[in-house]
Short mmCIF file of C-alpha atoms in Angstrom, two decimals:
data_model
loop_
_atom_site.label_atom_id
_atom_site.label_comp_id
_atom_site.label_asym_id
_atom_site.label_seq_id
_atom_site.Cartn_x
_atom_site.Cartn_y
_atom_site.Cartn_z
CA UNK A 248 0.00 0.00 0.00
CA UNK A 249 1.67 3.33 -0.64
CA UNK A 250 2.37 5.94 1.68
CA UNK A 251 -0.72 8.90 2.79
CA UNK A 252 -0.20 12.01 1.06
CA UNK A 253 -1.30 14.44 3.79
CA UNK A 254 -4.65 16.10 3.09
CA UNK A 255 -4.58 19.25 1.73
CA UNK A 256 -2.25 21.40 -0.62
CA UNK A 257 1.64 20.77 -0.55
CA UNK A 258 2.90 24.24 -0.64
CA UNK A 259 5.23 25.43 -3.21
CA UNK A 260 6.87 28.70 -2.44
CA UNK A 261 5.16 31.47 0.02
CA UNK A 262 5.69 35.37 -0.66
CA UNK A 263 6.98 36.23 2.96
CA UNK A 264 7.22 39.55 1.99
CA UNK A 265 3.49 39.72 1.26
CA UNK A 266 1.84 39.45 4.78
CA UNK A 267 4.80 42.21 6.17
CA UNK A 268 4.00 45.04 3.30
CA UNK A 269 0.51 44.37 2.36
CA UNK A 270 -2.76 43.93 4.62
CA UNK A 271 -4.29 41.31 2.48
CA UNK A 272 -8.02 41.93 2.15
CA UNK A 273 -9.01 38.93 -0.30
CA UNK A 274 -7.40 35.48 -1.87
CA UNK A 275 -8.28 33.90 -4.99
CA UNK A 276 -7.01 30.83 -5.98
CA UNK A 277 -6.15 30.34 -9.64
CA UNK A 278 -4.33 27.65 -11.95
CA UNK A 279 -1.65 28.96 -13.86
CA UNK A 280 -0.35 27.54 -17.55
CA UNK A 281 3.06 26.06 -17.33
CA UNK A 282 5.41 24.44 -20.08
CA UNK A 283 6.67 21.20 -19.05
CA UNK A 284 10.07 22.32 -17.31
CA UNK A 285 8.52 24.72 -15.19
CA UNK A 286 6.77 22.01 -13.49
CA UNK A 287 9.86 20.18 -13.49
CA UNK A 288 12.05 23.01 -11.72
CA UNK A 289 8.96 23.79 -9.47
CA UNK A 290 8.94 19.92 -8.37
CA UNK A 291 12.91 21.01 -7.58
CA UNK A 292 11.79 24.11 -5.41
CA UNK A 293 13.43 26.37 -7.89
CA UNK A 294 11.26 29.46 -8.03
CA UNK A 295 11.36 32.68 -6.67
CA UNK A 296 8.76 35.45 -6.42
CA UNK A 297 9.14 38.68 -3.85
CA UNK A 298 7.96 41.01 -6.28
CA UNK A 299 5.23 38.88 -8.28
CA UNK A 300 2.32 40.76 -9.23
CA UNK A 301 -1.11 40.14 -11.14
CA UNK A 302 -1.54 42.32 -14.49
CA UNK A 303 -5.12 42.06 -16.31
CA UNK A 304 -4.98 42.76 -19.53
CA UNK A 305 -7.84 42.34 -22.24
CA UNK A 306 -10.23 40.28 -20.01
CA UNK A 307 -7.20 37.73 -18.99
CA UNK A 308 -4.97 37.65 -15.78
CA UNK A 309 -1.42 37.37 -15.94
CA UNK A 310 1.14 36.66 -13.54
CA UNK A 311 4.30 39.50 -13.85
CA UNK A 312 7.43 38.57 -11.80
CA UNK A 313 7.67 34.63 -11.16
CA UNK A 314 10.99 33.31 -11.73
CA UNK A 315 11.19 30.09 -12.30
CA UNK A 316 14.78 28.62 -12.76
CA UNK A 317 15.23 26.45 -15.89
CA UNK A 318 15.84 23.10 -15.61
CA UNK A 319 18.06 20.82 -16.80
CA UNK A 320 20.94 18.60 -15.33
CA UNK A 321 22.73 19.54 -12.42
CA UNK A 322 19.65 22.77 -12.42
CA UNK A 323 21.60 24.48 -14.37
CA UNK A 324 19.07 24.86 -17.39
CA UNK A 325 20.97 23.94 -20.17
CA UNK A 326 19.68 25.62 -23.33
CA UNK A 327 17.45 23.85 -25.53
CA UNK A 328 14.08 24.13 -27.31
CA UNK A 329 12.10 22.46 -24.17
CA UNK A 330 13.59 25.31 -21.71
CA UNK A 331 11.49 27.98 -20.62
CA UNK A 332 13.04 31.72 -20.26
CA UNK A 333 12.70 32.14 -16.39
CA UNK A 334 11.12 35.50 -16.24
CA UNK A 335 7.76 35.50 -18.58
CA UNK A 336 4.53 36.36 -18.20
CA UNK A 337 2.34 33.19 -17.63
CA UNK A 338 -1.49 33.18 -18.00
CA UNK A 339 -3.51 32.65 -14.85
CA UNK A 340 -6.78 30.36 -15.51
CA UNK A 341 -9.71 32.44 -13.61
CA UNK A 342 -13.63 32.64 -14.56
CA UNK A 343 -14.75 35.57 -16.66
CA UNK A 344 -16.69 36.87 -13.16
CA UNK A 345 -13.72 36.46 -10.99
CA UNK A 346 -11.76 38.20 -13.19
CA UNK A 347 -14.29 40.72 -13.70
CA UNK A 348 -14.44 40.73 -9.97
CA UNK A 349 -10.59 41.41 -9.20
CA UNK A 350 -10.65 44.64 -11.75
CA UNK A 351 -13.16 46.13 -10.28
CA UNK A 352 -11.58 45.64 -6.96
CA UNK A 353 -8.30 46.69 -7.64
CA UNK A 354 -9.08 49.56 -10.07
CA UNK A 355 -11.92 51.36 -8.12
CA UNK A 356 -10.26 50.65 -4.37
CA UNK A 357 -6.79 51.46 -6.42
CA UNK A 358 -5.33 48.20 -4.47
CA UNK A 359 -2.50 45.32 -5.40
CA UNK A 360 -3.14 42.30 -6.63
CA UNK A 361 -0.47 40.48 -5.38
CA UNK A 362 0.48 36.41 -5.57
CA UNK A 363 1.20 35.35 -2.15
CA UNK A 364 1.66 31.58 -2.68
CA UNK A 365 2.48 28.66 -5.23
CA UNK A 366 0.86 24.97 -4.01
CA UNK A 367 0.09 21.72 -5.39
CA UNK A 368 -3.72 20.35 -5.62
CA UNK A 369 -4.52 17.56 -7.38
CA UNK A 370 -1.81 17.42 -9.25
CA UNK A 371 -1.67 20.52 -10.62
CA UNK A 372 0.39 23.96 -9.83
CA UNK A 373 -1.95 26.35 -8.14
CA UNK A 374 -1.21 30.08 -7.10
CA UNK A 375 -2.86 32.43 -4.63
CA UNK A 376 -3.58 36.06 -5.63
CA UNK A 377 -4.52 38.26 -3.27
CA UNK A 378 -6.15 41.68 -3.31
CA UNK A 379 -4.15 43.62 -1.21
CA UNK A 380 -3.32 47.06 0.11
CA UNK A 381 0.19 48.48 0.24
CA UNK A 382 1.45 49.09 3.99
CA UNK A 383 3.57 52.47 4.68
CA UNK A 384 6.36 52.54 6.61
CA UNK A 385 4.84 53.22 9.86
CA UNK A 386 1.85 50.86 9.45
CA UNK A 387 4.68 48.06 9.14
CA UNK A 388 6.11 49.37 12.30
CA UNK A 389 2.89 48.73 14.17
CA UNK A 390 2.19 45.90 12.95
CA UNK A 391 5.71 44.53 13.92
CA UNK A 392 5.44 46.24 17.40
CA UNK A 393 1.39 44.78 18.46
CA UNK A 394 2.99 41.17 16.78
CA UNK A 395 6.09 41.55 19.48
CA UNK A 396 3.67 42.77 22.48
CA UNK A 397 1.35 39.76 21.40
CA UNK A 398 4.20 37.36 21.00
CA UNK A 399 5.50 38.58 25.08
CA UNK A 400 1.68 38.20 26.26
CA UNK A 401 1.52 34.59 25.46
CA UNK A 402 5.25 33.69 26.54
CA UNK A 403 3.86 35.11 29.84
CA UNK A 404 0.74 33.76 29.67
CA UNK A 405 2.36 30.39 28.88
CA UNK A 406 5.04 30.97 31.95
CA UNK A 407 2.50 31.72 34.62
CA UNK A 408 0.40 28.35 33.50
CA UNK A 409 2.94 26.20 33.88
CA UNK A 410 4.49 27.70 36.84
CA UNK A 411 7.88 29.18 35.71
CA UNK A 412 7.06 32.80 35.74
CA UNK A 413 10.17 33.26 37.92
CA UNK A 414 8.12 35.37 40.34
CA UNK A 415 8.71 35.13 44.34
CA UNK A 416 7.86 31.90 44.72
CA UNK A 417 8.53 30.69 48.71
CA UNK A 418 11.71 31.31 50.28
CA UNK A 419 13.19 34.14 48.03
CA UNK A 420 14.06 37.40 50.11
CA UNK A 421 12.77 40.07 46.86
CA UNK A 422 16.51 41.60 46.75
#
C-alpha cells in the first residue's frame, strides 16, 4: 500500500514579503499555464517570487514577476528548445466573473493584486492572488510592534500556567 499524502495542498513557495508590506483583504485561488520544465524546476523548489504581481490585460490575468529557474541537469538549465526563459509572463486560468471581480476591486479601491503563494492540488500547480493594500512605513512598524507585544503576552501567559514565571515563589528574600 503506498504511503498517505497528507490532506490538503503541498505548498510550493510562500511570498513572505506579502503578509509584512501588504494587509491582504481577499485570496483567490487560480491555476496557472506552465510548459513542461517549469513544473519540473517547481517539483525542484526552484522558483522565486518577492515582487510577483497580477496584471489584467484584455479580459485575462497574468502573472508578472515569477521566476522560475530552468531546468536541466545539475539545475543548471541547459539551453534547448524544451527550456522555458525564467522570467515570462504566464497566464492565470480564472472565470470571466472572478476576473471581472478582481478589476473592479483593484481599479476602483486602487489596491495590489499580489500572488502570495504557489501549491500543489490535485496534481496541478496552483497560485494564490490576493487583493491587497500596500502598507507604509509606519503601518509596518505597528504591525511589527502589536505582533512583538502579542508574542511577550503569550510567553507570559504560557510561563504563569505552567508555573515558571520566575516570580517570588517561597523562600526568596525580593533583593
Amino acid at each position: 500500500m503506498p504511503p498517505s499524502r497528507p490532506p490538503g495542498p503541498k505548498v510550493i513557495a510562500t511570498n513572505r514579503n506579502a503578509r509584512r508590506d501588504f494587509d491582504i483583504l481577499e485570496t483567490v485561488e487560480a491555476g496557472i499555464v506552465l510548459r513542461g520544465s517549469e513544473v519540473k524546476s517547481l517539483r525542484d523548489g526552484m522558483v522565486q517570487f518577492a515582487d510577483a504581481n497580477v496584471w489584467i490585460d484584455g479580459g485575462e490575468a497574468w502573472a508578472m514577476g515569477i521566476h522560475i529557474q530552468p531546468w536541466g541537469p545539475g539545475g543548471g538549465g541547459a539551453a534547448g528548445s524544451w527550456s522555458h526563459e525564467a522570467e515570462r509572463r504566464r497566464k492565470l486560468l480564472l472565470h470571466h466573473h472572478e476576473i471581472e471581480h478582481l478589476a473592479m476591486r483593484a481599479g476602483a479601491e486602487r489596491l495590489a493584486l499580489i500572488i502570495t503563494q504557489l501549491h500543489w492540488k490535485e496534481g496541478r500547480v496552483k497560485v494564490e492572488v490576493a487583493v491587497a493594500r500596500g502598507r507604509r512605513k509606519e503601518d509596518r512598524r505597528e504591525v511589527l510592534a502589536k505582533r512583538d507585544a502579542d508574542l511577550d503576552m503569550r510567553r507570559a501567559m504560557a510561563r504563569s500556567l505552567s508555573g515558571k514565571d520566575g516570580g517570588g515563589g517561597a523562600g526568596r528574600t525580593g533583593s
